[in-house]
Amino acid sequence: MSIESARKSLSAAHDECASCGICTDTCALLGKERLAIGEVAGRVLAEDFGGLVDVVSRCNLCGRCCVECPSGVNSKQIMLAAREVLVQAGVVSSLGYEGLFTGCDFNAFIDYKRRFSISFEDLARERCDTVFFPGCALSAYSPELVRRVHGWLERRDTTVGVIDSCCGAALTFAGLPARSVECLANLMEELATTGASRVVTSCPNCFYQLKGRLGDVEVVSLSSLLKDARMRVSGSERLTVHDSCPDRFDLTIGNDVRDILSGYELVEMEHSGACTLCCGSGGLVSSADPQRCADLARVRMAEFEAVGAEHLVTACVNCAHRLNDAARAGEVLHYLEMVFDVWIDWVQVNENLRALYEDDSAEDQPLGAPAREVNS
């Protein structure tokens, strides 16, 4: 989105907003300030920034507030446009998200992988038909899962490579869409050298960020391939599925996961599908307001506890990480853990993160992932 496009989006939202109050009543952040999305758009256009920076920077970009908007306003698009204008106006400096920027020489995930010697160079292919694109979080926090998925894909295809890169979503979320486009162009160049005609994503953000934006290269969700291969896991436990925010409207991935888990008893939380609640980490808010992230995670886990499920299962590694911090050990799982019998050791991951940022002199630690059973 160019700055001109951003302003057009804001203007359209301001004109179309009926001030019905649905978004204000749905979102606690908007409700606290008694703001509607259309009013946010109008004030950004008028450069009336007082009090807006906190609202815009602390928005999870989840889109839930406008699910029932009678005017069809897309709140995520409007908040992204607002961030871009605020950055361009110099009111904020990329909203303080520099450490999370992807597609750069340094970001949290790249530094994590460097520190703990995580590499997939042996899985790169000069020429291949399919590229597995694990995304930043999965490749950092569970390299063994990346390797298991790659092996499964290779058994179904002739040549499968791994590109341990990023989709650039974080740059978009930070109000820097031009840099996100550059990141996408770099990825397309890398794909062109392989001759790959298909990219398989495991991350919901990556899937929706890349879908339809790689020219002739098809973007497919790993969950769809697993479902089509009739991959099913079963057991006696009761599970509930946490839908990730990018999947809110299409539910492409959420429905796949439910199908894959159909051998279990599945129950739905109060808010699911289009009305799903954010885990707290959406929109890079973990950098802007860690306390808000923690509070939202606790709200989501309260819904989990209310339905009496034994595990909450998600398709997003970032959701799994955030919700694990508000859960008892073993309650929150990524569905790929169950499919491939490889368990993410979040205690070790968090210890690694603390070592990375709190103890620069700490020795490199192995990224252990001891097995943990789920009754089946």
Coordinates of C-alpha atoms in Angstrom, one line a residue:
M1 CA 0.0 0.0 0.0
S2 CA 1.5 3.4 -1.0
I3 CA 1.0 6.4 1.1
E4 CA -1.6 7.6 -1.4
S5 CA -3.4 4.3 -1.2
A6 CA -3.3 4.5 2.5
R7 CA -4.9 7.9 2.6
K8 CA -7.6 6.7 0.1
S9 CA -8.4 3.8 2.4
L10 CA -8.7 6.1 5.4
S11 CA -10.9 8.5 3.5
A12 CA -13.2 5.8 2.3
A13 CA -13.5 4.3 5.8
H14 CA -14.2 7.7 7.3
D15 CA -17.0 8.4 4.7
E16 CA -18.5 4.9 4.9
C17 CA -18.5 4.5 8.7
A18 CA -22.1 4.7 10.0
S19 CA -20.9 5.3 13.6
C20 CA -23.1 2.5 14.7
G21 CA -20.8 1.6 17.7
I22 CA -20.4 -2.1 16.9
C23 CA -16.6 -1.8 16.6
T24 CA -16.4 0.4 19.7
D25 CA -18.4 -2.1 21.7
T26 CA -16.5 -5.1 20.4
C27 CA -13.0 -4.0 21.0
A28 CA -11.9 -3.0 24.5
L29 CA -9.1 -0.8 23.1
L30 CA -11.5 1.2 21.0
G31 CA -14.1 1.1 23.7
K32 CA -11.8 2.6 26.3
E33 CA -11.3 5.7 24.1
R34 CA -14.9 5.6 22.7
L35 CA -13.5 5.6 19.2
A36 CA -15.0 4.1 16.0
I37 CA -12.8 2.9 13.2
G38 CA -14.1 5.6 11.0
E39 CA -13.2 8.3 13.6
V40 CA -9.7 6.9 13.8
A41 CA -9.4 7.2 10.0
G42 CA -10.7 10.7 10.0
R43 CA -8.4 11.9 12.8
V44 CA -5.4 10.4 11.1
L45 CA -6.3 12.2 7.8
A46 CA -6.7 15.4 9.7
E47 CA -3.3 14.8 11.5
D48 CA -5.1 15.0 14.8
F49 CA -2.8 12.5 16.3
G50 CA -3.4 13.2 20.0
G51 CA -4.2 10.0 21.8
L52 CA -4.2 8.0 18.5
V53 CA -0.6 6.6 18.7
D54 CA -1.4 4.3 21.6
V55 CA -4.6 3.1 20.0
V56 CA -3.0 2.4 16.6
S57 CA 0.2 0.9 18.0
R58 CA -1.6 -1.4 20.5
C59 CA -4.1 -2.7 17.9
N60 CA -3.7 -6.4 17.3
L61 CA -4.8 -6.1 13.7
C62 CA -7.2 -9.0 14.4
G63 CA -10.1 -7.6 12.5
R64 CA -12.7 -8.9 14.9
C65 CA -14.2 -5.5 15.7
C66 CA -15.6 -5.1 12.2
V67 CA -16.8 -8.7 11.5
E68 CA -20.4 -7.4 11.8
C69 CA -19.7 -3.9 10.4
P70 CA -22.8 -2.9 8.4
S71 CA -20.7 -0.7 6.2
G72 CA -18.1 -3.4 5.4
V73 CA -15.2 -1.4 6.8
N74 CA -12.0 -3.5 7.1
S75 CA -10.5 -2.5 10.4
K76 CA -7.2 -4.3 9.8
Q77 CA -6.7 -2.4 6.5
I78 CA -7.5 0.9 8.2
M79 CA -5.2 0.4 11.1
L80 CA -2.4 -0.7 8.7
A81 CA -3.0 2.5 6.7
A82 CA -3.0 4.5 10.0
R83 CA 0.4 3.0 11.0
E84 CA 1.8 3.9 7.6
V85 CA 0.7 7.5 7.8
L86 CA 2.0 7.9 11.4
V87 CA 5.4 6.5 10.3
Q88 CA 5.6 8.7 7.2
A89 CA 4.6 11.7 9.3
G90 CA 7.4 11.1 11.7
V91 CA 5.0 10.8 14.6
V92 CA 6.5 7.4 15.4
S93 CA 9.6 5.6 14.4
S94 CA 8.2 2.3 12.9
L95 CA 6.2 2.0 16.1
G96 CA 9.2 0.6 17.9
Y97 CA 9.2 -2.8 16.2
E98 CA 12.7 -2.8 14.7
G99 CA 13.8 -5.9 16.5
L100 CA 11.0 -7.9 14.9
F101 CA 11.6 -6.8 11.4
T102 CA 11.9 -9.7 9.0
G103 CA 13.8 -9.6 5.7
C104 CA 16.6 -7.7 7.4
D105 CA 20.1 -8.6 8.5
F106 CA 18.9 -8.7 12.1
N107 CA 15.7 -9.6 13.7
A108 CA 14.7 -11.6 16.7
F109 CA 14.3 -14.9 14.8
I110 CA 17.5 -14.6 12.7
D111 CA 19.5 -13.8 15.8
Y112 CA 17.9 -16.7 17.6
K113 CA 18.9 -19.1 14.8
R114 CA 22.4 -17.7 14.7
R115 CA 22.8 -18.0 18.4
F116 CA 21.6 -21.6 18.6
S117 CA 23.2 -22.8 15.3
I118 CA 19.9 -23.6 13.5
S119 CA 20.3 -24.0 9.8
F120 CA 18.6 -25.6 6.9
E121 CA 21.3 -25.2 4.3
D122 CA 21.4 -29.0 3.8
L123 CA 17.7 -28.9 2.8
A124 CA 18.2 -26.2 0.1
R125 CA 17.9 -27.3 -3.5
E126 CA 19.4 -25.6 -6.5
R127 CA 16.4 -26.8 -8.5
C128 CA 13.1 -28.1 -7.1
D129 CA 9.4 -28.4 -7.9
T130 CA 8.2 -27.4 -4.5
V131 CA 9.6 -25.1 -1.8
F132 CA 8.6 -25.6 1.9
F133 CA 8.4 -22.2 3.5
P134 CA 8.2 -22.8 7.3
G135 CA 8.1 -19.2 8.4
C136 CA 10.2 -17.4 11.0
A137 CA 8.8 -18.8 14.2
L138 CA 8.6 -22.5 13.3
S139 CA 12.1 -22.5 11.8
A140 CA 13.5 -21.0 15.0
Y141 CA 11.5 -22.7 17.7
S142 CA 11.2 -26.2 16.2
P143 CA 13.8 -27.1 13.6
E144 CA 13.0 -30.8 14.0
L145 CA 9.4 -30.2 12.9
V146 CA 10.7 -28.4 9.8
R147 CA 12.8 -31.4 9.0
R148 CA 9.9 -33.8 9.6
V149 CA 7.6 -31.8 7.4
H150 CA 10.3 -31.6 4.7
G151 CA 10.7 -35.3 4.8
W152 CA 7.0 -35.9 4.4
L153 CA 6.8 -33.5 1.5
E154 CA 9.7 -35.1 -0.2
R155 CA 8.1 -38.5 0.0
R156 CA 5.1 -37.0 -1.9
D157 CA 7.1 -35.0 -4.5
T158 CA 10.2 -35.4 -6.6
T159 CA 12.2 -32.5 -5.3
V160 CA 11.4 -30.3 -2.3
G161 CA 13.6 -27.5 -1.1
V162 CA 13.4 -25.3 2.0
I163 CA 13.7 -21.6 2.0
D164 CA 14.3 -20.4 5.5
S165 CA 13.2 -16.8 4.8
C166 CA 10.3 -14.6 5.7
C167 CA 7.1 -13.3 4.1
G168 CA 7.6 -9.7 5.2
A169 CA 4.4 -9.5 7.1
A170 CA 6.1 -7.8 10.1
L171 CA 7.2 -5.0 7.9
T172 CA 3.6 -4.5 6.7
F173 CA 2.4 -4.5 10.3
A174 CA 5.0 -2.0 11.3
G175 CA 3.7 0.6 8.8
L176 CA 6.5 -0.1 6.2
P177 CA 4.7 -1.7 3.3
A178 CA 7.4 -0.5 0.8
R179 CA 10.0 -2.5 2.6
S180 CA 7.6 -5.5 2.7
V181 CA 7.3 -5.3 -1.1
E182 CA 11.1 -5.4 -1.3
C183 CA 11.2 -8.4 1.0
L184 CA 8.6 -10.1 -1.3
A185 CA 10.7 -9.2 -4.4
N186 CA 13.7 -10.8 -2.8
L187 CA 11.7 -14.0 -2.1
M188 CA 10.5 -14.1 -5.7
E189 CA 14.1 -13.9 -7.0
E190 CA 15.1 -16.7 -4.7
L191 CA 12.2 -18.8 -5.9
A192 CA 13.0 -18.1 -9.5
T193 CA 16.5 -19.6 -9.2
T194 CA 14.9 -22.9 -8.0
G195 CA 12.3 -23.0 -10.8
A196 CA 9.7 -24.0 -8.1
S197 CA 6.1 -23.8 -9.2
R198 CA 4.7 -24.2 -5.7
V199 CA 5.3 -22.8 -2.2
V200 CA 4.0 -24.7 0.8
T201 CA 3.4 -22.6 3.9
S202 CA 2.9 -23.7 7.5
C203 CA 2.1 -20.3 9.0
P204 CA -1.3 -18.7 8.6
N205 CA 0.3 -15.2 8.3
C206 CA 2.7 -16.4 5.6
F207 CA -0.1 -18.1 3.7
Y208 CA -2.3 -15.0 3.5
Q209 CA 0.6 -12.7 3.0
L210 CA 2.0 -14.6 0.0
K211 CA -1.2 -16.0 -1.5
G212 CA -1.8 -14.5 -4.9
R213 CA 1.4 -12.4 -4.7
L214 CA 4.1 -14.7 -6.1
G215 CA 3.1 -14.5 -9.8
D216 CA 2.8 -17.9 -11.3
V217 CA 4.0 -19.7 -8.2
E218 CA 1.1 -21.4 -6.4
V219 CA 0.9 -20.9 -2.6
V220 CA -0.6 -23.8 -0.7
S221 CA -1.2 -24.3 3.0
L222 CA 0.5 -27.4 4.5
S223 CA -2.8 -28.1 6.3
S224 CA -4.6 -28.5 3.0
L225 CA -2.0 -31.0 1.8
L226 CA -2.2 -33.0 5.0
K227 CA -6.0 -33.0 4.8
D228 CA -6.0 -34.1 1.1
A229 CA -3.6 -36.9 2.0
R230 CA -6.2 -38.0 4.5
M231 CA -3.9 -37.4 7.4
R232 CA -5.9 -38.0 10.6
V233 CA -4.8 -38.1 14.2
S234 CA -7.1 -39.6 16.9
G235 CA -7.4 -40.1 20.6
S236 CA -9.7 -40.1 23.5
E237 CA -9.0 -36.5 24.6
R238 CA -11.3 -33.5 24.2
L239 CA -9.7 -30.8 22.1
T240 CA -10.6 -27.3 21.0
V241 CA -9.2 -25.3 18.1
H242 CA -8.0 -21.8 18.4
D243 CA -8.5 -20.1 15.0
S244 CA -5.7 -17.6 14.1
C245 CA -6.7 -14.1 13.2
P246 CA -5.5 -14.1 9.5
D247 CA -7.7 -17.1 8.9
R248 CA -10.8 -15.4 10.5
F249 CA -12.8 -14.9 7.3
D250 CA -11.7 -17.8 5.0
L251 CA -11.1 -20.4 7.7
T252 CA -9.1 -22.4 5.1
I253 CA -6.6 -23.5 7.7
G254 CA -8.9 -23.8 10.7
N255 CA -11.3 -26.2 8.8
D256 CA -8.3 -28.2 7.7
V257 CA -7.1 -28.6 11.2
R258 CA -10.5 -29.7 12.5
D259 CA -10.6 -32.3 9.7
I260 CA -7.1 -33.6 10.6
L261 CA -8.1 -33.8 14.3
S262 CA -11.5 -35.4 13.6
G263 CA -10.4 -38.5 15.4
Y264 CA -10.7 -36.6 18.7
E265 CA -13.8 -35.1 20.4
L266 CA -13.8 -31.5 19.3
V267 CA -15.6 -28.7 21.2
E268 CA -15.8 -25.0 20.2
M269 CA -14.9 -22.1 22.5
E270 CA -17.4 -19.2 22.8
H271 CA -15.5 -17.3 20.2
S272 CA -14.2 -19.2 17.2
G273 CA -14.2 -18.9 13.4
A274 CA -14.9 -15.3 12.2
C275 CA -15.3 -14.2 15.9
T276 CA -12.1 -15.8 17.2
L277 CA -10.2 -13.9 19.8
C278 CA -6.6 -12.8 19.3
C279 CA -4.0 -14.7 21.3
G280 CA -2.5 -11.3 22.2
S281 CA 0.5 -11.3 19.9
G282 CA -1.1 -10.1 16.7
G283 CA 0.0 -6.9 15.1
L284 CA 3.4 -7.0 16.8
V285 CA 1.8 -5.8 20.0
S286 CA 4.2 -7.9 22.0
S287 CA 6.7 -5.2 21.3
A288 CA 4.4 -2.2 21.9
D289 CA 2.5 -3.4 25.0
P290 CA 3.6 -6.8 26.5
Q291 CA 1.0 -6.5 29.3
R292 CA -1.8 -6.2 26.8
C293 CA -0.6 -9.4 25.1
A294 CA -0.5 -11.2 28.4
D295 CA -4.0 -10.0 29.4
L296 CA -5.5 -11.1 26.1
A297 CA -3.8 -14.5 26.3
R298 CA -5.4 -15.0 29.8
V299 CA -8.8 -14.1 28.4
R300 CA -8.4 -16.7 25.6
M301 CA -7.3 -19.4 28.0
A302 CA -10.3 -18.6 30.2
E303 CA -12.5 -19.6 27.3
F304 CA -10.5 -22.7 26.8
E305 CA -11.0 -23.7 30.5
A306 CA -14.7 -23.0 30.2
V307 CA -15.3 -25.7 27.6
G308 CA -13.5 -28.4 29.5
A309 CA -11.1 -29.4 26.8
E310 CA -7.8 -31.0 27.7
H311 CA -5.8 -29.3 24.9
L312 CA -6.1 -26.1 22.9
V313 CA -4.7 -26.7 19.4
T314 CA -3.6 -24.0 17.0
A315 CA -2.0 -23.8 13.5
C316 CA 0.0 -20.7 14.4
V317 CA 3.4 -21.1 16.2
N318 CA 3.2 -17.5 17.5
C319 CA -0.3 -18.2 18.9
A320 CA 1.0 -21.4 20.5
H321 CA 3.9 -19.5 22.1
R322 CA 1.8 -16.7 23.4
L323 CA -0.9 -18.9 24.8
N324 CA 1.6 -21.3 26.4
D325 CA 2.7 -18.5 28.6
A326 CA -0.8 -18.3 30.0
A327 CA -1.4 -22.0 30.2
R328 CA -0.4 -25.0 32.3
A329 CA 2.4 -27.2 30.8
G330 CA 1.1 -29.2 27.8
E331 CA -2.3 -27.6 27.5
V332 CA -1.5 -25.7 24.3
L333 CA -0.3 -27.6 21.2
H334 CA 0.5 -26.8 17.6
Y335 CA -1.3 -29.3 15.4
L336 CA 1.9 -30.3 13.6
E337 CA 3.2 -31.6 16.9
M338 CA 0.4 -34.1 17.0
V339 CA 0.7 -35.0 13.3
F340 CA 4.5 -35.6 13.4
D341 CA 4.9 -36.7 17.0
V342 CA 7.5 -33.9 17.6
W343 CA 6.9 -31.7 20.6
I344 CA 8.0 -28.1 21.0
D345 CA 9.7 -27.6 24.3
W346 CA 8.4 -24.1 25.2
V347 CA 10.3 -24.1 28.5
Q348 CA 13.6 -24.5 26.6
V349 CA 12.5 -22.0 23.9
N350 CA 11.8 -19.4 26.7
E351 CA 15.1 -20.2 28.4
N352 CA 16.9 -19.7 25.0
L353 CA 15.1 -16.4 24.5
R354 CA 16.1 -15.2 28.0
A355 CA 19.7 -16.2 27.3
L356 CA 19.6 -14.4 24.0
Y357 CA 18.5 -11.1 25.4
E358 CA 19.4 -11.1 29.1
D359 CA 22.8 -12.8 29.2
D360 CA 25.0 -11.9 26.2
S361 CA 27.8 -13.9 27.8
A362 CA 25.8 -17.1 28.1
E363 CA 27.1 -20.2 26.3
D364 CA 25.1 -21.3 23.3
Q365 CA 22.6 -23.9 24.3
P366 CA 21.3 -26.8 22.3
L367 CA 17.6 -26.4 21.3
G368 CA 16.3 -29.5 23.0
A369 CA 12.9 -30.9 22.4
P370 CA 12.3 -34.0 24.6
A371 CA 9.2 -36.0 23.6
R372 CA 6.0 -35.4 25.5
E373 CA 3.0 -37.7 25.1
V374 CA -0.5 -36.9 24.2
N375 CA -2.8 -39.8 25.0
S376 CA -4.0 -41.5 21.8

